[in-house]
GROMACS .gro file of N, CA, C and O in nm:
model
  268
    1UNK      N    1   9.948  -0.129  -8.384
    1UNK     CA    2   9.812  -0.120  -8.437
    1UNK      C    3   9.769  -0.255  -8.492
    1UNK      O    4   9.850  -0.342  -8.519
    2UNK      N    5   9.640  -0.272  -8.514
    2UNK     CA    6   9.585  -0.396  -8.564
    2UNK      C    7   9.636  -0.432  -8.702
    2UNK      O    8   9.667  -0.547  -8.731
    3UNK      N    9   9.646  -0.331  -8.790
    3UNK     CA   10   9.696  -0.356  -8.925
    3UNK      C   11   9.840  -0.401  -8.926
    3UNK      O   12   9.879  -0.489  -9.002
    4UNK      N   13   9.919  -0.341  -8.838
    4UNK     CA   14  10.061  -0.381  -8.830
    4UNK      C   15  10.073  -0.522  -8.776
    4UNK      O   16  10.154  -0.601  -8.825
    5UNK      N   17   9.990  -0.559  -8.678
    5UNK     CA   18   9.993  -0.694  -8.623
    5UNK      C   19   9.956  -0.796  -8.731
    5UNK      O   20  10.019  -0.900  -8.745
    6UNK      N   21   9.854  -0.764  -8.810
    6UNK     CA   22   9.812  -0.852  -8.919
    6UNK      C   23   9.925  -0.867  -9.019
    6UNK      O   24   9.957  -0.979  -9.061
    7UNK      N   25   9.988  -0.756  -9.057
    7UNK     CA   26  10.100  -0.761  -9.151
    7UNK      C   27  10.214  -0.846  -9.096
    7UNK      O   28  10.273  -0.925  -9.169
    8UNK      N   29  10.242  -0.830  -8.968
    8UNK     CA   30  10.348  -0.908  -8.904
    8UNK      C   31  10.317  -1.057  -8.916
    8UNK      O   32  10.403  -1.135  -8.956
    9UNK      N   33  10.195  -1.097  -8.886
    9UNK     CA   34  10.156  -1.237  -8.894
    9UNK      C   35  10.163  -1.290  -9.036
    9UNK      O   36  10.208  -1.402  -9.060
   10UNK      N   37  10.120  -1.210  -9.132
   10UNK     CA   38  10.125  -1.251  -9.273
   10UNK      C   39  10.270  -1.266  -9.317
   10UNK      O   40  10.304  -1.364  -9.384
   11UNK      N   41  10.354  -1.172  -9.281
   11UNK     CA   42  10.496  -1.179  -9.317
   11UNK      C   43  10.557  -1.307  -9.260
   11UNK      O   44  10.625  -1.381  -9.332
   12UNK      N   45  10.532  -1.336  -9.134
   12UNK     CA   46  10.590  -1.454  -9.071
   12UNK      C   47  10.537  -1.582  -9.136
   12UNK      O   48  10.611  -1.677  -9.158
   13UNK      N   49  10.411  -1.583  -9.172
   13UNK     CA   50  10.354  -1.699  -9.242
   13UNK      C   51  10.426  -1.721  -9.375
   13UNK      O   52  10.461  -1.834  -9.410
   14UNK      N   53  10.449  -1.612  -9.448
   14UNK     CA   54  10.515  -1.623  -9.578
   14UNK      C   55  10.662  -1.663  -9.563
   14UNK      O   56  10.715  -1.740  -9.643
   15UNK      N   57  10.729  -1.613  -9.458
   15UNK     CA   58  10.866  -1.654  -9.430
   15UNK      C   59  10.868  -1.804  -9.404
   15UNK      O   60  10.952  -1.877  -9.457
   16UNK      N   61  10.774  -1.850  -9.323
   16UNK     CA   62  10.766  -1.993  -9.290
   16UNK      C   63  10.746  -2.077  -9.416
   16UNK      O   64  10.798  -2.187  -9.427
   17UNK      N   65  10.672  -2.023  -9.511
   17UNK     CA   66  10.646  -2.095  -9.636
   17UNK      C   67  10.763  -2.087  -9.734
   17UNK      O   68  10.757  -2.142  -9.843
   18UNK      N   69  10.870  -2.016  -9.694
   18UNK     CA   70  10.991  -2.013  -9.774
   18UNK      C   71  11.002  -1.896  -9.871
   18UNK      O   72  11.092  -1.893  -9.955
   19UNK      N   73  10.914  -1.798  -9.859
   19UNK     CA   74  10.920  -1.682  -9.948
   19UNK      C   75  11.038  -1.592  -9.911
   19UNK      O   76  11.075  -1.582  -9.794
   20UNK      N   77  11.095  -1.526 -10.009
   20UNK     CA   78  11.204  -1.431  -9.983
   20UNK      C   79  11.146  -1.297  -9.938
   20UNK      O   80  11.027  -1.269  -9.960
   21UNK      N   81  11.231  -1.215  -9.877
   21UNK     CA   82  11.186  -1.081  -9.836
   21UNK      C   83  11.132  -1.003  -9.955
   21UNK      O   84  11.030  -0.935  -9.946
   22UNK      N   85  11.203  -1.013 -10.069
   22UNK     CA   86  11.160  -0.941 -10.189
   22UNK      C   87  11.023  -0.989 -10.234
   22UNK      O   88  10.935  -0.907 -10.265
   23UNK      N   89  11.004  -1.119 -10.238
   23UNK     CA   90  10.876  -1.176 -10.281
   23UNK      C   91  10.763  -1.134 -10.186
   23UNK      O   92  10.653  -1.099 -10.230
   24UNK      N   93  10.790  -1.138 -10.057
   24UNK     CA   94  10.689  -1.097  -9.958
   24UNK      C   95  10.653  -0.950  -9.977
   24UNK      O   96  10.536  -0.914  -9.976
   25UNK      N   97  10.754  -0.867  -9.996
   25UNK     CA   98  10.729  -0.725 -10.018
   25UNK      C   99  10.641  -0.701 -10.139
   25UNK      O  100  10.547  -0.622 -10.134
   26UNK      N  101  10.670  -0.771 -10.248
   26UNK     CA  102  10.590  -0.755 -10.369
   26UNK      C  103  10.447  -0.801 -10.346
   26UNK      O  104  10.351  -0.732 -10.381
   27UNK      N  105  10.431  -0.919 -10.283
   27UNK     CA  106  10.297  -0.972 -10.258
   27UNK      C  107  10.212  -0.881 -10.171
   27UNK      O  108  10.092  -0.867 -10.193
   28UNK      N  109  10.276  -0.819 -10.070
   28UNK     CA  110  10.201  -0.737  -9.975
   28UNK      C  111  10.203  -0.588 -10.009
   28UNK      O  112  10.137  -0.510  -9.942
   29UNK      N  113  10.282  -0.552 -10.109
   29UNK     CA  114  10.291  -0.411 -10.145
   29UNK      C  115  10.363  -0.328 -10.042
   29UNK      O  116  10.329  -0.211 -10.019
   30UNK      N  117  10.463  -0.388  -9.977
   30UNK     CA  118  10.543  -0.317  -9.876
   30UNK      C  119  10.691  -0.329  -9.914
   30UNK      O  120  10.729  -0.412  -9.996
   31UNK      N  121  10.773  -0.244  -9.855
   31UNK     CA  122  10.915  -0.245  -9.888
   31UNK      C  123  10.985  -0.363  -9.822
   31UNK      O  124  10.937  -0.420  -9.724
   32UNK      N  125  11.100  -0.397  -9.877
   32UNK     CA  126  11.181  -0.504  -9.819
   32UNK      C  127  11.221  -0.466  -9.676
   32UNK      O  128  11.223  -0.551  -9.588
   33UNK      N  129  11.249  -0.339  -9.654
   33UNK     CA  130  11.285  -0.292  -9.519
   33UNK      C  131  11.171  -0.319  -9.420
   33UNK      O  132  11.195  -0.356  -9.306
   34UNK      N  133  11.047  -0.299  -9.463
   34UNK     CA  134  10.932  -0.326  -9.377
   34UNK      C  135  10.920  -0.475  -9.348
   34UNK      O  136  10.893  -0.516  -9.235
   35UNK      N  137  10.944  -0.557  -9.449
   35UNK     CA  138  10.944  -0.703  -9.430
   35UNK      C  139  11.050  -0.739  -9.326
   35UNK      O  140  11.023  -0.814  -9.232
   36UNK      N  141  11.169  -0.684  -9.340
   36UNK     CA  142  11.278  -0.712  -9.246
   36UNK      C  143  11.242  -0.667  -9.105
   36UNK      O  144  11.273  -0.735  -9.007
   37UNK      N  145  11.177  -0.552  -9.095
   37UNK     CA  146  11.135  -0.499  -8.965
   37UNK      C  147  11.036  -0.595  -8.898
   37UNK      O  148  11.049  -0.628  -8.780
   38UNK      N  149  10.938  -0.641  -8.974
   38UNK     CA  150  10.839  -0.734  -8.919
   38UNK      C  151  10.905  -0.865  -8.876
   38UNK      O  152  10.874  -0.919  -8.770
   39UNK      N  153  10.994  -0.915  -8.959
   39UNK     CA  154  11.063  -1.040  -8.927
   39UNK      C  155  11.146  -1.023  -8.800
   39UNK      O  156  11.146  -1.110  -8.712
   40UNK      N  157  11.214  -0.911  -8.789
   40UNK     CA  158  11.294  -0.883  -8.669
   40UNK      C  159  11.209  -0.873  -8.543
   40UNK      O  160  11.246  -0.925  -8.438
   41UNK      N  161  11.093  -0.809  -8.555
   41UNK     CA  162  11.002  -0.799  -8.440
   41UNK      C  163  10.955  -0.937  -8.396
   41UNK      O  164  10.948  -0.967  -8.278
   42UNK      N  165  10.921  -1.021  -8.492
   42UNK     CA  166  10.875  -1.157  -8.461
   42UNK      C  167  10.985  -1.236  -8.391
   42UNK      O  168  10.960  -1.306  -8.293
   43UNK      N  169  11.107  -1.224  -8.442
   43UNK     CA  170  11.218  -1.297  -8.383
   43UNK      C  171  11.244  -1.250  -8.241
   43UNK      O  172  11.269  -1.331  -8.152
   44UNK      N  173  11.233  -1.120  -8.219
   44UNK     CA  174  11.253  -1.066  -8.084
   44UNK      C  175  11.143  -1.116  -7.990
   44UNK      O  176  11.170  -1.160  -7.879
   45UNK      N  177  11.017  -1.110  -8.035
   45UNK     CA  178  10.905  -1.156  -7.952
   45UNK      C  179  10.916  -1.304  -7.919
   45UNK      O  180  10.876  -1.347  -7.811
   46UNK      N  181  10.968  -1.382  -8.013
   46UNK     CA  182  10.978  -1.527  -7.992
   46UNK      C  183  11.113  -1.566  -7.932
   46UNK      O  184  11.140  -1.684  -7.914
   47UNK      N  185  11.195  -1.467  -7.901
   47UNK     CA  186  11.325  -1.487  -7.835
   47UNK      C  187  11.415  -1.584  -7.913
   47UNK      O  188  11.474  -1.675  -7.856
   48UNK      N  189  11.424  -1.562  -8.043
   48UNK     CA  190  11.515  -1.641  -8.127
   48UNK      C  191  11.614  -1.546  -8.194
   48UNK      O  192  11.585  -1.429  -8.212
   49UNK      N  193  11.730  -1.601  -8.229
   49UNK     CA  194  11.833  -1.515  -8.286
   49UNK      C  195  11.863  -1.544  -8.433
   49UNK      O  196  11.947  -1.479  -8.492
   50UNK      N  197  11.792  -1.643  -8.489
   50UNK     CA  198  11.817  -1.673  -8.630
   50UNK      C  199  11.686  -1.715  -8.697
   50UNK      O  200  11.591  -1.757  -8.631
   51UNK      N  201  11.685  -1.703  -8.828
   51UNK     CA  202  11.568  -1.744  -8.905
   51UNK      C  203  11.543  -1.893  -8.888
   51UNK      O  204  11.428  -1.937  -8.875
   52UNK      N  205  11.649  -1.972  -8.883
   52UNK     CA  206  11.634  -2.118  -8.864
   52UNK      C  207  11.564  -2.149  -8.733
   52UNK      O  208  11.475  -2.236  -8.728
   53UNK      N  209  11.601  -2.079  -8.627
   53UNK     CA  210  11.535  -2.098  -8.497
   53UNK      C  211  11.388  -2.062  -8.504
   53UNK      O  212  11.303  -2.130  -8.448
   54UNK      N  213  11.358  -1.952  -8.573
   54UNK     CA  214  11.220  -1.908  -8.589
   54UNK      C  215  11.138  -2.015  -8.660
   54UNK      O  216  11.028  -2.050  -8.616
   55UNK      N  217  11.192  -2.071  -8.767
   55UNK     CA  218  11.122  -2.175  -8.843
   55UNK      C  219  11.101  -2.299  -8.756
   55UNK      O  220  10.991  -2.356  -8.753
   56UNK      N  221  11.205  -2.342  -8.684
   56UNK     CA  222  11.191  -2.460  -8.596
   56UNK      C  223  11.084  -2.437  -8.490
   56UNK      O  224  11.002  -2.526  -8.464
   57UNK      N  225  11.083  -2.320  -8.430
   57UNK     CA  226  10.984  -2.288  -8.328
   57UNK      C  227  10.844  -2.291  -8.388
   57UNK      O  228  10.751  -2.347  -8.329
   58UNK      N  229  10.829  -2.234  -8.506
   58UNK     CA  230  10.698  -2.233  -8.571
   58UNK      C  231  10.654  -2.376  -8.604
   58UNK      O  232  10.536  -2.410  -8.587
   59UNK      N  233  10.746  -2.459  -8.649
   59UNK     CA  234  10.712  -2.598  -8.679
   59UNK      C  235  10.664  -2.671  -8.554
   59UNK      O  236  10.566  -2.745  -8.558
   60UNK      N  237  10.732  -2.647  -8.442
   60UNK     CA  238  10.689  -2.709  -8.315
   60UNK      C  239  10.550  -2.660  -8.276
   60UNK      O  240  10.464  -2.738  -8.237
   61UNK      N  241  10.530  -2.528  -8.285
   61UNK     CA  242  10.401  -2.470  -8.246
   61UNK      C  243  10.289  -2.520  -8.337
   61UNK      O  244  10.182  -2.557  -8.290
   62UNK      N  245  10.313  -2.521  -8.466
   62UNK     CA  246  10.210  -2.566  -8.560
   62UNK      C  247  10.184  -2.715  -8.545
   62UNK      O  248  10.070  -2.760  -8.554
   63UNK      N  249  10.287  -2.791  -8.520
   63UNK     CA  250  10.272  -2.935  -8.500
   63UNK      C  251  10.191  -2.964  -8.374
   63UNK      O  252  10.103  -3.050  -8.374
   64UNK      N  253  10.218  -2.889  -8.268
   64UNK     CA  254  10.148  -2.910  -8.141
   64UNK      C  255  10.001  -2.869  -8.153
   64UNK      O  256   9.913  -2.933  -8.097
   65UNK      N  257   9.973  -2.763  -8.227
   65UNK     CA  258   9.835  -2.715  -8.237
   65UNK      C  259   9.749  -2.803  -8.326
   65UNK      O  260   9.628  -2.797  -8.320
   66UNK      N  261   9.811  -2.886  -8.411
   66UNK     CA  262   9.732  -2.969  -8.501
   66UNK      C  263   9.701  -3.106  -8.441
   66UNK      O  264   9.636  -3.188  -8.501
   67UNK      N  265   9.752  -3.130  -8.321
   67UNK     CA  266   9.729  -3.260  -8.255
   67UNK      C  267   9.602  -3.260  -8.175
   67UNK      O  268   9.548  -3.166  -8.134
   0.00000   0.00000   0.00000
């Protein structure tokens, strides 16, 4: 759904900014399990197996889009 997609994008943005799952959950009013679910979905969609890979990929994408 649209709301879930928005939440997924917000969660990933906050992960990229260095927020913890607990902090993200508090900010968005969702459970840590939901944060983990969104993060896992993003990692699967982006074909990465670790948070570090996800961050590196996002840095490349954001760097390329700002040029």
